[in-house]
Coordinates of N, CA and C in Angstrom, one line a residue:
X1 N -50.8 -96.5 19.8 CA -50.6 -95.8 21.1 C -51.9 -95.7 21.8
X2 N -52.0 -96.2 23.0 CA -53.3 -96.3 23.7 C -53.4 -95.3 24.8
X3 N -52.3 -94.8 25.3 CA -52.4 -93.9 26.5 C -51.7 -92.5 26.1
X4 N -52.1 -91.5 26.7 CA -51.5 -90.2 26.4 C -50.1 -90.2 27.0
X5 N -49.1 -89.9 26.1 CA -47.8 -89.9 26.5 C -47.3 -88.4 26.8
X6 N -46.0 -88.3 27.0 CA -45.5 -87.0 27.3 C -45.6 -86.0 26.1
X7 N -46.2 -84.8 26.3 CA -46.3 -83.9 25.2 C -47.6 -84.1 24.4
X8 N -48.4 -85.1 24.7 CA -49.6 -85.4 24.0 C -50.8 -84.9 24.8
X9 N -51.9 -84.5 24.1 CA -53.1 -84.1 24.8 C -53.7 -85.2 25.5
X10 N -54.5 -84.9 26.6 CA -55.2 -86.0 27.3 C -56.3 -86.5 26.5
X11 N -56.6 -87.8 26.7 CA -57.7 -88.4 25.9 C -59.0 -87.7 26.4
X12 N -59.9 -87.4 25.4 CA -61.2 -86.8 25.8 C -62.1 -87.8 26.6
X13 N -62.8 -87.4 27.5 CA -63.8 -88.2 28.2 C -65.2 -87.8 27.9
X14 N -66.1 -88.7 28.0 CA -67.5 -88.5 27.7 C -68.4 -89.0 28.8
X15 N -69.5 -88.4 29.0 CA -70.5 -88.9 30.0 C -71.0 -90.2 29.4
X16 N -71.4 -91.2 30.3 CA -71.9 -92.5 29.9 C -73.1 -92.4 29.0
X17 N -73.9 -91.4 29.1 CA -75.1 -91.3 28.3 C -74.8 -90.8 26.9
X18 N -73.6 -90.2 26.7 CA -73.3 -89.6 25.4 C -73.0 -90.8 24.4
X19 N -73.7 -90.7 23.3 CA -73.6 -91.8 22.3 C -72.6 -91.4 21.2
X20 N -71.4 -91.6 21.6 CA -70.2 -91.3 20.7 C -69.3 -92.5 20.7
X21 N -68.4 -92.5 19.7 CA -67.6 -93.7 19.5 C -66.6 -93.8 20.7
X22 N -66.3 -92.7 21.4 CA -65.4 -92.8 22.5 C -66.0 -93.6 23.7
X23 N -67.2 -93.8 23.7 CA -67.9 -94.7 24.7 C -68.1 -96.1 24.3
X24 N -67.6 -96.4 23.1 CA -67.7 -97.8 22.5 C -66.4 -98.5 22.7
X25 N -66.5 -99.7 23.1 CA -65.3 -100.6 23.4 C -64.6 -101.0 22.1
X26 N -65.3 -100.8 21.0 CA -64.7 -101.2 19.7 C -63.7 -100.1 19.2
X27 N -63.8 -98.9 19.7 CA -62.9 -97.8 19.3 C -61.8 -97.8 20.3
X28 N -60.5 -97.6 19.8 CA -59.4 -97.5 20.6 C -58.5 -96.4 20.1
X29 N -57.8 -95.6 21.0 CA -57.0 -94.5 20.6 C -55.7 -95.0 19.9
X30 N -55.3 -94.3 18.9 CA -54.1 -94.7 18.1 C -53.0 -93.6 18.1
X31 N -53.4 -92.4 17.7 CA -52.4 -91.4 17.5 C -53.1 -90.0 17.6
X32 N -52.4 -88.9 17.4 CA -52.9 -87.6 17.5 C -52.6 -86.9 16.1
X33 N -53.7 -86.3 15.5 CA -53.5 -85.5 14.3 C -54.1 -84.1 14.6
X34 N -54.4 -83.4 13.5 CA -55.0 -82.0 13.6 C -56.4 -82.1 14.3
X35 N -57.0 -83.3 14.3 CA -58.3 -83.4 15.0 C -58.2 -83.7 16.4
X36 N -57.0 -84.0 16.9 CA -56.8 -84.5 18.3 C -56.6 -86.0 18.2
X37 N -57.0 -86.7 19.3 CA -56.9 -88.1 19.3 C -57.8 -88.8 18.3
X38 N -57.2 -89.8 17.5 CA -58.0 -90.5 16.5 C -57.6 -92.0 16.8
X39 N -58.5 -92.9 16.3 CA -58.2 -94.3 16.4 C -59.1 -95.1 15.5
X40 N -58.9 -96.4 15.4 CA -59.7 -97.3 14.5 C -60.8 -97.9 15.3
X41 N -61.8 -98.5 14.5 CA -62.9 -99.3 15.0 C -62.5 -100.8 14.7
X42 N -62.6 -101.7 15.6 CA -62.3 -103.1 15.4 C -63.3 -103.8 14.5
X43 N -64.5 -103.2 14.4 CA -65.5 -103.8 13.5 C -65.6 -103.2 12.2
X44 N -65.5 -101.9 12.1 CA -65.5 -101.1 10.9 C -64.1 -100.6 10.5
X45 N -63.2 -101.5 10.2 CA -61.8 -101.1 9.9 C -61.7 -100.3 8.6
X46 N -62.7 -100.3 7.8 CA -62.7 -99.5 6.6 C -62.8 -98.0 6.8
X47 N -63.2 -97.6 8.0 CA -63.3 -96.2 8.3 C -62.0 -95.5 8.6
X48 N -60.9 -96.3 8.8 CA -59.6 -95.8 9.1 C -59.6 -95.2 10.5
X49 N -58.8 -94.1 10.6 CA -58.7 -93.4 12.0 C -59.6 -92.3 12.0
X50 N -60.4 -92.2 13.1 CA -61.3 -91.1 13.3 C -61.4 -90.7 14.8
X51 N -61.9 -89.5 15.2 CA -61.9 -89.1 16.6 C -62.9 -89.8 17.4
X52 N -62.8 -89.8 18.7 CA -63.8 -90.5 19.5 C -65.1 -89.8 19.6
X53 N -65.2 -88.6 19.1 CA -66.4 -87.8 19.2 C -67.3 -88.2 18.0
X54 N -66.9 -89.1 17.1 CA -67.7 -89.5 16.0 C -69.0 -90.1 16.5
X55 N -70.1 -89.9 15.7 CA -71.4 -90.5 16.1 C -71.4 -92.0 16.0
X56 N -72.3 -92.7 16.8 CA -72.3 -94.1 16.8 C -72.8 -94.8 15.5
X57 N -72.4 -96.0 15.4 CA -73.0 -96.8 14.3 C -73.8 -98.0 14.9
X58 N -74.3 -98.9 14.0 CA -75.1 -100.0 14.5 C -74.3 -101.1 15.2
X59 N -72.9 -100.9 15.2 CA -72.1 -101.9 15.9 C -71.7 -101.5 17.3
X60 N -72.4 -100.4 17.8 CA -72.0 -99.9 19.1 C -72.1 -100.9 20.2
X61 N -71.0 -100.9 21.1 CA -71.0 -101.8 22.2 C -70.4 -101.0 23.4
X62 N -71.2 -100.7 24.4 CA -70.8 -99.9 25.5 C -69.6 -100.6 26.2
X63 N -68.7 -99.8 26.7 CA -67.6 -100.4 27.4 C -68.1 -101.2 28.6
X64 N -67.5 -102.4 28.8 CA -67.9 -103.2 29.9 C -68.9 -104.3 29.4
X65 N -69.4 -104.2 28.2 CA -70.3 -105.2 27.7 C -69.5 -106.2 26.8
X66 N -70.2 -107.3 26.4 CA -69.5 -108.3 25.6 C -69.4 -107.7 24.1
X67 N -68.2 -108.0 23.5 CA -68.0 -107.6 22.2 C -68.9 -108.3 21.2
X68 N -69.6 -107.6 20.3 CA -70.5 -108.3 19.4 C -69.7 -109.1 18.4
X69 N -70.3 -110.2 18.0 CA -69.7 -111.0 17.0 C -70.1 -110.6 15.6
X70 N -69.3 -110.7 14.6 CA -69.7 -110.4 13.2 C -70.9 -111.3 12.8
X71 N -71.8 -110.8 12.0 CA -72.9 -111.6 11.6 C -72.5 -112.9 10.8
X72 N -73.2 -114.0 11.1 CA -72.8 -115.2 10.4 C -73.1 -115.2 8.9
X73 N -72.3 -115.8 8.2 CA -72.5 -115.9 6.7 C -73.6 -116.9 6.4
X74 N -74.7 -116.4 5.8 CA -75.8 -117.3 5.5 C -75.5 -118.2 4.3
X75 N -75.8 -119.4 4.5 CA -75.7 -120.4 3.4 C -77.0 -120.9 2.8
X76 N -78.1 -120.2 3.3 CA -79.4 -120.6 2.8 C -79.5 -120.2 1.3
X77 N -80.0 -121.2 0.6 CA -80.2 -121.0 -0.9 C -78.9 -121.1 -1.7
X78 N -77.8 -121.4 -1.0 CA -76.5 -121.5 -1.7 C -76.2 -123.0 -1.9
X79 N -75.9 -123.3 -3.1 CA -75.5 -124.7 -3.4 C -74.2 -125.1 -2.7
X80 N -74.1 -126.3 -2.1 CA -72.9 -126.7 -1.5 C -71.7 -126.7 -2.5
X81 N -70.5 -126.4 -1.9 CA -69.3 -126.5 -2.8 C -69.1 -127.9 -3.3
X82 N -68.8 -127.9 -4.6 CA -68.6 -129.2 -5.2 C -67.2 -129.3 -5.7
X83 N -66.6 -130.4 -5.4 CA -65.2 -130.7 -5.9 C -65.2 -130.8 -7.4
X84 N -64.2 -130.2 -8.0 CA -64.1 -130.3 -9.5 C -62.9 -131.2 -9.8
X85 N -62.3 -131.8 -8.8 CA -61.2 -132.8 -9.1 C -61.8 -134.0 -9.7
X86 N -61.1 -134.5 -10.7 CA -61.6 -135.8 -11.4 C -61.5 -137.0 -10.4
X87 N -62.5 -137.8 -10.5 CA -62.5 -139.0 -9.7 C -61.9 -140.2 -10.5
X88 N -60.8 -140.7 -10.0 CA -60.0 -141.8 -10.7 C -60.4 -143.1 -10.0
X89 N -60.9 -144.0 -10.8 CA -61.3 -145.3 -10.3 C -60.3 -146.3 -10.9
X90 N -59.5 -146.9 -10.1 CA -58.5 -147.8 -10.5 C -59.1 -149.2 -10.7
X91 N -59.0 -149.8 -11.8 CA -59.5 -151.2 -12.1 C -58.3 -152.1 -12.4
X92 N -58.2 -153.1 -11.7 CA -57.1 -154.0 -11.9 C -57.4 -154.8 -13.2
X93 N -56.4 -154.7 -14.1 CA -56.6 -155.3 -15.5 C -56.6 -156.8 -15.3
X94 N -57.5 -157.4 -16.1 CA -57.5 -158.9 -16.1 C -56.4 -159.4 -17.1
X95 N -55.5 -160.2 -16.6 CA -54.4 -160.7 -17.5 C -54.9 -161.5 -18.7
X96 N -56.2 -162.0 -18.6 CA -56.8 -162.8 -19.7 C -57.5 -161.9 -20.7
X97 N -57.6 -160.6 -20.5 CA -58.2 -159.7 -21.4 C -57.5 -159.8 -22.8
X98 N -58.2 -159.7 -23.9 CA -57.6 -159.8 -25.2 C -57.3 -158.4 -25.7
X99 N -56.0 -158.2 -26.2 CA -55.6 -157.0 -26.7 C -55.5 -157.1 -28.2
X100 N -56.0 -156.2 -29.0 CA -56.0 -156.2 -30.4 C -54.9 -155.3 -30.9
X101 N -53.8 -155.9 -31.5 CA -52.7 -155.1 -32.0 C -52.6 -155.2 -33.5
X102 N -53.4 -154.3 -34.1 CA -53.5 -154.3 -35.6 C -53.8 -155.7 -36.2
X103 N -54.8 -156.4 -35.7 CA -55.2 -157.7 -36.2 C -54.5 -158.8 -35.4
X104 N -53.5 -158.6 -34.6 CA -52.9 -159.6 -33.9 C -53.5 -159.6 -32.5
X105 N -54.2 -160.7 -32.2 CA -54.9 -160.8 -30.9 C -54.1 -161.6 -29.9
X106 N -53.9 -161.1 -28.7 CA -53.2 -161.8 -27.6 C -53.7 -161.3 -26.3
X107 N -53.5 -162.1 -25.3 CA -54.0 -161.6 -23.9 C -52.9 -160.7 -23.4
X108 N -53.4 -159.9 -22.3 CA -52.5 -159.0 -21.7 C -51.2 -159.7 -21.1
X109 N -51.5 -160.9 -20.6 CA -50.3 -161.6 -20.0 C -49.3 -162.0 -21.0
X110 N -49.8 -162.5 -22.2 CA -48.9 -162.8 -23.3 C -48.1 -161.6 -23.8
X111 N -48.8 -160.4 -23.8 CA -48.2 -159.2 -24.2 C -47.1 -158.8 -23.2
X112 N -47.4 -159.0 -21.9 CA -46.4 -158.7 -20.9 C -45.2 -159.6 -21.0
X113 N -45.4 -160.9 -21.3 CA -44.3 -161.8 -21.5 C -43.4 -161.3 -22.6
X114 N -43.9 -160.7 -23.7 CA -43.1 -160.2 -24.7 C -42.3 -159.0 -24.2
X115 N -42.9 -158.1 -23.4 CA -42.2 -157.0 -22.8 C -41.1 -157.4 -21.9
X116 N -41.4 -158.4 -21.1 CA -40.4 -158.9 -20.1 C -39.2 -159.5 -20.9
X117 N -39.5 -160.3 -21.9 CA -38.4 -160.9 -22.7 C -37.6 -159.9 -23.4
X118 N -38.2 -158.8 -23.9 CA -37.5 -157.8 -24.6 C -36.6 -157.0 -23.6
X119 N -37.1 -156.8 -22.4 CA -36.3 -156.1 -21.4 C -35.3 -156.9 -20.6
X120 N -35.3 -158.2 -20.9 CA -34.4 -159.1 -20.2 C -34.9 -159.6 -18.9
X121 N -36.2 -159.3 -18.6 CA -36.8 -159.7 -17.4 C -38.0 -160.6 -17.7
X122 N -37.8 -161.9 -17.8 CA -38.8 -162.8 -18.2 C -39.2 -163.7 -17.1
X123 N -40.4 -164.3 -17.1 CA -40.9 -165.2 -16.1 C -40.3 -166.6 -16.4
X124 N -39.4 -167.1 -15.6 CA -38.9 -168.5 -15.9 C -40.0 -169.5 -15.6
X125 N -39.9 -170.7 -16.2 CA -40.9 -171.7 -15.9 C -40.7 -172.4 -14.5
X126 N -41.9 -172.7 -14.0 CA -41.9 -173.4 -12.7 C -41.7 -174.9 -12.9
X127 N -40.9 -175.5 -12.0 CA -40.7 -177.0 -12.2 C -42.1 -177.7 -12.2
X128 N -42.2 -178.7 -13.1 CA -43.5 -179.3 -13.4 C -44.1 -179.9 -12.1
X129 N -43.3 -180.5 -11.2 CA -43.8 -181.1 -10.1 C -44.5 -180.2 -9.1
X130 N -44.2 -178.9 -9.2 CA -44.8 -177.9 -8.3 C -46.1 -177.2 -8.9
X131 N -46.4 -177.5 -10.2 CA -47.5 -176.8 -10.8 C -48.8 -177.1 -10.1
X132 N -49.6 -176.1 -9.7 CA -50.8 -176.3 -9.0 C -50.7 -176.7 -7.6
X133 N -49.4 -176.6 -7.1 CA -49.1 -177.0 -5.7 C -49.5 -175.8 -4.7
X134 N -49.4 -176.2 -3.5 CA -49.7 -175.2 -2.4 C -48.7 -175.2 -1.3
X135 N -48.3 -174.1 -0.8 CA -47.4 -174.0 0.4 C -48.3 -173.7 1.6
X136 N -48.2 -174.5 2.6 CA -49.0 -174.4 3.8 C -48.1 -173.8 4.9
X137 N -48.6 -172.7 5.5 CA -47.9 -172.1 6.7 C -48.7 -172.5 7.9
X138 N -48.1 -173.3 8.8 CA -48.7 -173.9 9.9 C -48.2 -173.2 11.2
X139 N -49.0 -172.6 12.0 CA -48.6 -171.9 13.2 C -48.1 -172.9 14.2
X140 N -47.2 -172.5 15.1 CA -46.8 -173.3 16.2 C -47.9 -173.6 17.2
X141 N -48.9 -172.8 17.3 CA -50.1 -173.0 18.2 C -51.1 -173.8 17.4
X142 N -51.4 -175.0 17.8 CA -52.3 -175.9 17.0 C -53.7 -175.3 17.0
X143 N -54.0 -174.4 17.9 CA -55.4 -173.8 17.9 C -55.6 -172.8 16.8
X144 N -54.5 -172.3 16.2 CA -54.6 -171.3 15.1 C -54.7 -172.0 13.8
X145 N -55.3 -171.3 12.8 CA -55.6 -171.9 11.5 C -54.4 -171.7 10.6
X146 N -54.1 -172.8 9.8 CA -53.0 -172.7 8.9 C -53.4 -171.9 7.7
X147 N -52.4 -171.4 6.9 CA -52.7 -170.6 5.7 C -52.1 -171.2 4.5
X148 N -52.8 -171.3 3.5 CA -52.4 -172.0 2.2 C -52.0 -170.9 1.2
X149 N -50.9 -171.0 0.6 CA -50.4 -170.0 -0.4 C -50.1 -170.8 -1.7
X150 N -50.8 -170.5 -2.8 CA -50.4 -171.2 -4.1 C -48.9 -171.0 -4.4
X151 N -48.3 -172.1 -4.8 CA -46.9 -172.1 -5.1 C -46.6 -171.1 -6.3
X152 N -47.6 -171.0 -7.2 CA -47.4 -170.1 -8.3 C -47.2 -168.7 -7.8
X153 N -48.0 -168.2 -6.8 CA -47.8 -166.9 -6.3 C -46.5 -166.7 -5.6
X154 N -46.1 -167.7 -4.8 CA -44.7 -167.6 -4.2 C -43.6 -167.6 -5.2
X155 N -43.8 -168.4 -6.3 CA -42.7 -168.5 -7.3 C -42.6 -167.1 -8.0
X156 N -43.8 -166.5 -8.3 CA -43.8 -165.2 -9.0 C -43.1 -164.2 -8.1
X157 N -43.3 -164.1 -6.8 CA -42.6 -163.2 -6.0 C -41.1 -163.5 -5.9
X158 N -40.7 -164.7 -5.9 CA -39.3 -165.1 -5.9 C -38.6 -164.6 -7.2
X159 N -39.3 -164.8 -8.3 CA -38.7 -164.4 -9.6 C -38.6 -162.9 -9.7
X160 N -39.6 -162.2 -9.1 CA -39.5 -160.7 -9.1 C -38.3 -160.2 -8.3
X161 N -38.0 -160.9 -7.1 CA -36.8 -160.5 -6.4 C -35.5 -160.8 -7.2
X162 N -35.5 -161.9 -7.9 CA -34.4 -162.3 -8.7 C -34.1 -161.3 -9.8
X163 N -35.2 -160.9 -10.5 CA -35.1 -159.9 -11.6 C -34.6 -158.5 -11.1
X164 N -35.1 -158.1 -10.0 CA -34.7 -156.8 -9.4 C -33.3 -156.8 -9.0
X165 N -32.8 -157.9 -8.5 CA -31.4 -158.1 -8.1 C -30.5 -158.0 -9.4
X166 N -31.0 -158.6 -10.5 CA -30.2 -158.5 -11.7 C -30.1 -157.1 -12.3
X167 N -31.3 -156.4 -12.2 CA -31.3 -155.0 -12.6 C -30.4 -154.1 -11.7
X168 N -30.4 -154.4 -10.4 CA -29.5 -153.7 -9.5 C -28.0 -154.0 -9.9
X169 N -27.7 -155.2 -10.2 CA -26.3 -155.5 -10.6 C -25.9 -154.7 -11.9
X170 N -26.8 -154.6 -12.8 CA -26.5 -153.9 -14.1 C -26.3 -152.4 -13.8
X171 N -27.1 -151.8 -12.9 CA -27.0 -150.4 -12.6 C -25.7 -150.2 -11.8
X172 N -25.4 -151.1 -10.9 CA -24.2 -151.0 -10.1 C -22.9 -151.0 -11.0
X173 N -22.9 -152.0 -11.9 CA -21.7 -152.1 -12.7 C -21.5 -150.9 -13.7
X174 N -22.6 -150.3 -14.0 CA -22.5 -149.2 -15.0 C -22.5 -147.8 -14.3
X175 N -22.5 -147.8 -13.0 CA -22.5 -146.5 -12.2 C -21.2 -145.7 -12.5
X176 N -21.3 -144.5 -12.9 CA -20.1 -143.7 -13.3 C -19.3 -143.2 -12.1
X177 N -20.0 -143.1 -10.9 CA -19.3 -142.4 -9.8 C -18.7 -143.4 -8.8
X178 N -18.9 -144.7 -9.0 CA -18.4 -145.7 -8.1 C -17.0 -146.2 -8.6
X179 N -16.1 -146.3 -7.7 CA -14.8 -146.9 -8.0 C -15.0 -148.4 -8.2
X180 N -14.0 -149.0 -8.8 CA -14.0 -150.5 -9.0 C -14.0 -151.2 -7.7
X181 N -13.3 -150.7 -6.7 CA -13.3 -151.3 -5.4 C -14.7 -151.3 -4.7
X182 N -15.4 -150.1 -4.9 CA -16.7 -150.0 -4.3 C -17.7 -150.9 -5.0
X183 N -17.5 -151.1 -6.3 CA -18.4 -152.0 -7.1 C -18.2 -153.4 -6.7
X184 N -17.0 -153.8 -6.4 CA -16.7 -155.2 -6.0 C -17.3 -155.4 -4.6
X185 N -17.1 -154.4 -3.7 CA -17.7 -154.6 -2.4 C -19.2 -154.8 -2.4
X186 N -19.9 -153.9 -3.2 CA -21.3 -154.0 -3.3 C -21.8 -155.3 -4.0
X187 N -21.0 -155.7 -5.0 CA -21.4 -156.9 -5.7 C -21.3 -158.1 -4.7
X188 N -20.4 -158.1 -3.8 CA -20.3 -159.2 -2.8 C -21.5 -159.3 -1.9
X189 N -22.1 -158.1 -1.6 CA -23.4 -158.2 -0.8 C -24.5 -158.8 -1.6
X190 N -24.6 -158.4 -2.9 CA -25.6 -159.0 -3.8 C -25.4 -160.5 -3.9
X191 N -24.2 -160.9 -4.0 CA -23.9 -162.3 -4.1 C -24.3 -163.1 -2.9
X192 N -24.2 -162.5 -1.7 CA -24.6 -163.1 -0.5 C -26.1 -163.2 -0.5
X193 N -26.8 -162.2 -1.0 CA -28.3 -162.2 -1.1 C -28.7 -163.4 -2.0
X194 N -28.0 -163.5 -3.1 CA -28.3 -164.7 -4.0 C -28.2 -166.0 -3.2
X195 N -27.1 -166.1 -2.4 CA -26.8 -167.3 -1.6 C -27.9 -167.6 -0.6
X196 N -28.5 -166.5 -0.1 CA -29.6 -166.7 0.9 C -30.9 -167.2 0.2
X197 N -31.0 -167.0 -1.1 CA -32.2 -167.4 -1.8 C -32.1 -168.7 -2.5
X198 N -30.9 -169.4 -2.4 CA -30.8 -170.6 -3.1 C -31.7 -171.7 -2.6
X199 N -32.3 -171.5 -1.5 CA -33.3 -172.5 -1.0 C -34.5 -172.6 -2.0
X200 N -34.8 -171.5 -2.7 CA -35.9 -171.5 -3.7 C -35.5 -172.1 -5.0
X201 N -34.3 -172.6 -5.2 CA -33.9 -173.1 -6.5 C -34.7 -174.4 -6.9
X202 N -35.3 -175.1 -5.9 CA -36.1 -176.3 -6.2 C -37.3 -175.9 -7.0
X203 N -37.7 -174.6 -7.0 CA -38.9 -174.2 -7.7 C -38.7 -174.1 -9.2
X204 N -37.4 -173.8 -9.6 CA -37.1 -173.5 -11.0 C -37.0 -174.8 -11.9
X205 N -37.6 -174.7 -13.0 CA -37.5 -175.8 -13.9 C -36.1 -175.9 -14.6
X206 N -35.5 -174.7 -14.9 CA -34.2 -174.7 -15.6 C -33.2 -174.3 -14.6
X207 N -32.0 -175.0 -14.6 CA -30.9 -174.7 -13.7 C -30.4 -173.3 -14.0
X208 N -30.4 -172.9 -15.2 CA -29.8 -171.6 -15.6 C -30.6 -170.4 -15.0
X209 N -31.9 -170.7 -14.5 CA -32.7 -169.6 -13.9 C -32.5 -169.5 -12.4
X210 N -31.7 -170.4 -11.8 CA -31.6 -170.5 -10.4 C -30.7 -169.4 -9.8
X211 N -30.8 -169.2 -8.5 CA -29.9 -168.3 -7.8 C -28.6 -169.0 -7.7
X212 N -27.5 -168.2 -7.8 CA -26.2 -168.6 -7.7 C -25.4 -167.7 -6.7
X213 N -25.1 -168.2 -5.6 CA -24.3 -167.3 -4.6 C -22.9 -167.8 -4.5
X214 N -22.2 -167.3 -3.5 CA -20.9 -167.7 -3.3 C -20.9 -169.1 -2.7
X215 N -19.8 -169.9 -2.8 CA -19.8 -171.3 -2.5 C -20.2 -171.5 -1.0
X216 N -19.8 -170.5 -0.2 CA -20.1 -170.7 1.3 C -21.5 -170.4 1.6
X217 N -22.3 -169.8 0.6 CA -23.7 -169.4 0.9 C -24.7 -170.3 0.3
X218 N -24.2 -171.2 -0.6 CA -25.2 -172.1 -1.3 C -25.6 -173.2 -0.3

């Protein structure tokens, strides 16, 4: 409450030269108690509510002057804050690194082949005529440079798509909340995806590893 309301005593006034909190812009009236009008100080909030006749402190700011800013926190002599979070450096594993499995030595890639085979996701062989080959992407603008992509890399990505589609089929067929009609409908979409990928069948060495779509999609 900043103004005297009905039934409340008038706010006390002080001469400009009087050095009391009532002449400081940091003090503001709040309420009336047995001491009369009391209020808080915006800088020394720990003092609570006190009358405007209280003596000045070192934060005194005459009304009409700029409000003093709180003193800055000194950082001199203080060590800068240091992050305690662990620094994780990711290093791509070399597939040719040798792994020792209780006396059985094999490369990481050989070990991954075992995992893929055990999980039903294995890397099929590339057709012999494409081994070491390159796919060249030639822009329509002859002034732009073509890009060469090793066929091995392309083949790896194609087989990853094939394997994920197979996993999707397995999860779809085993889904407990889908009706048979919904499973058939979704399976038809997967079959169409297979059909869109049959162009890559020339890369597979074995026919059993190739994509098989519906007859109209192959």
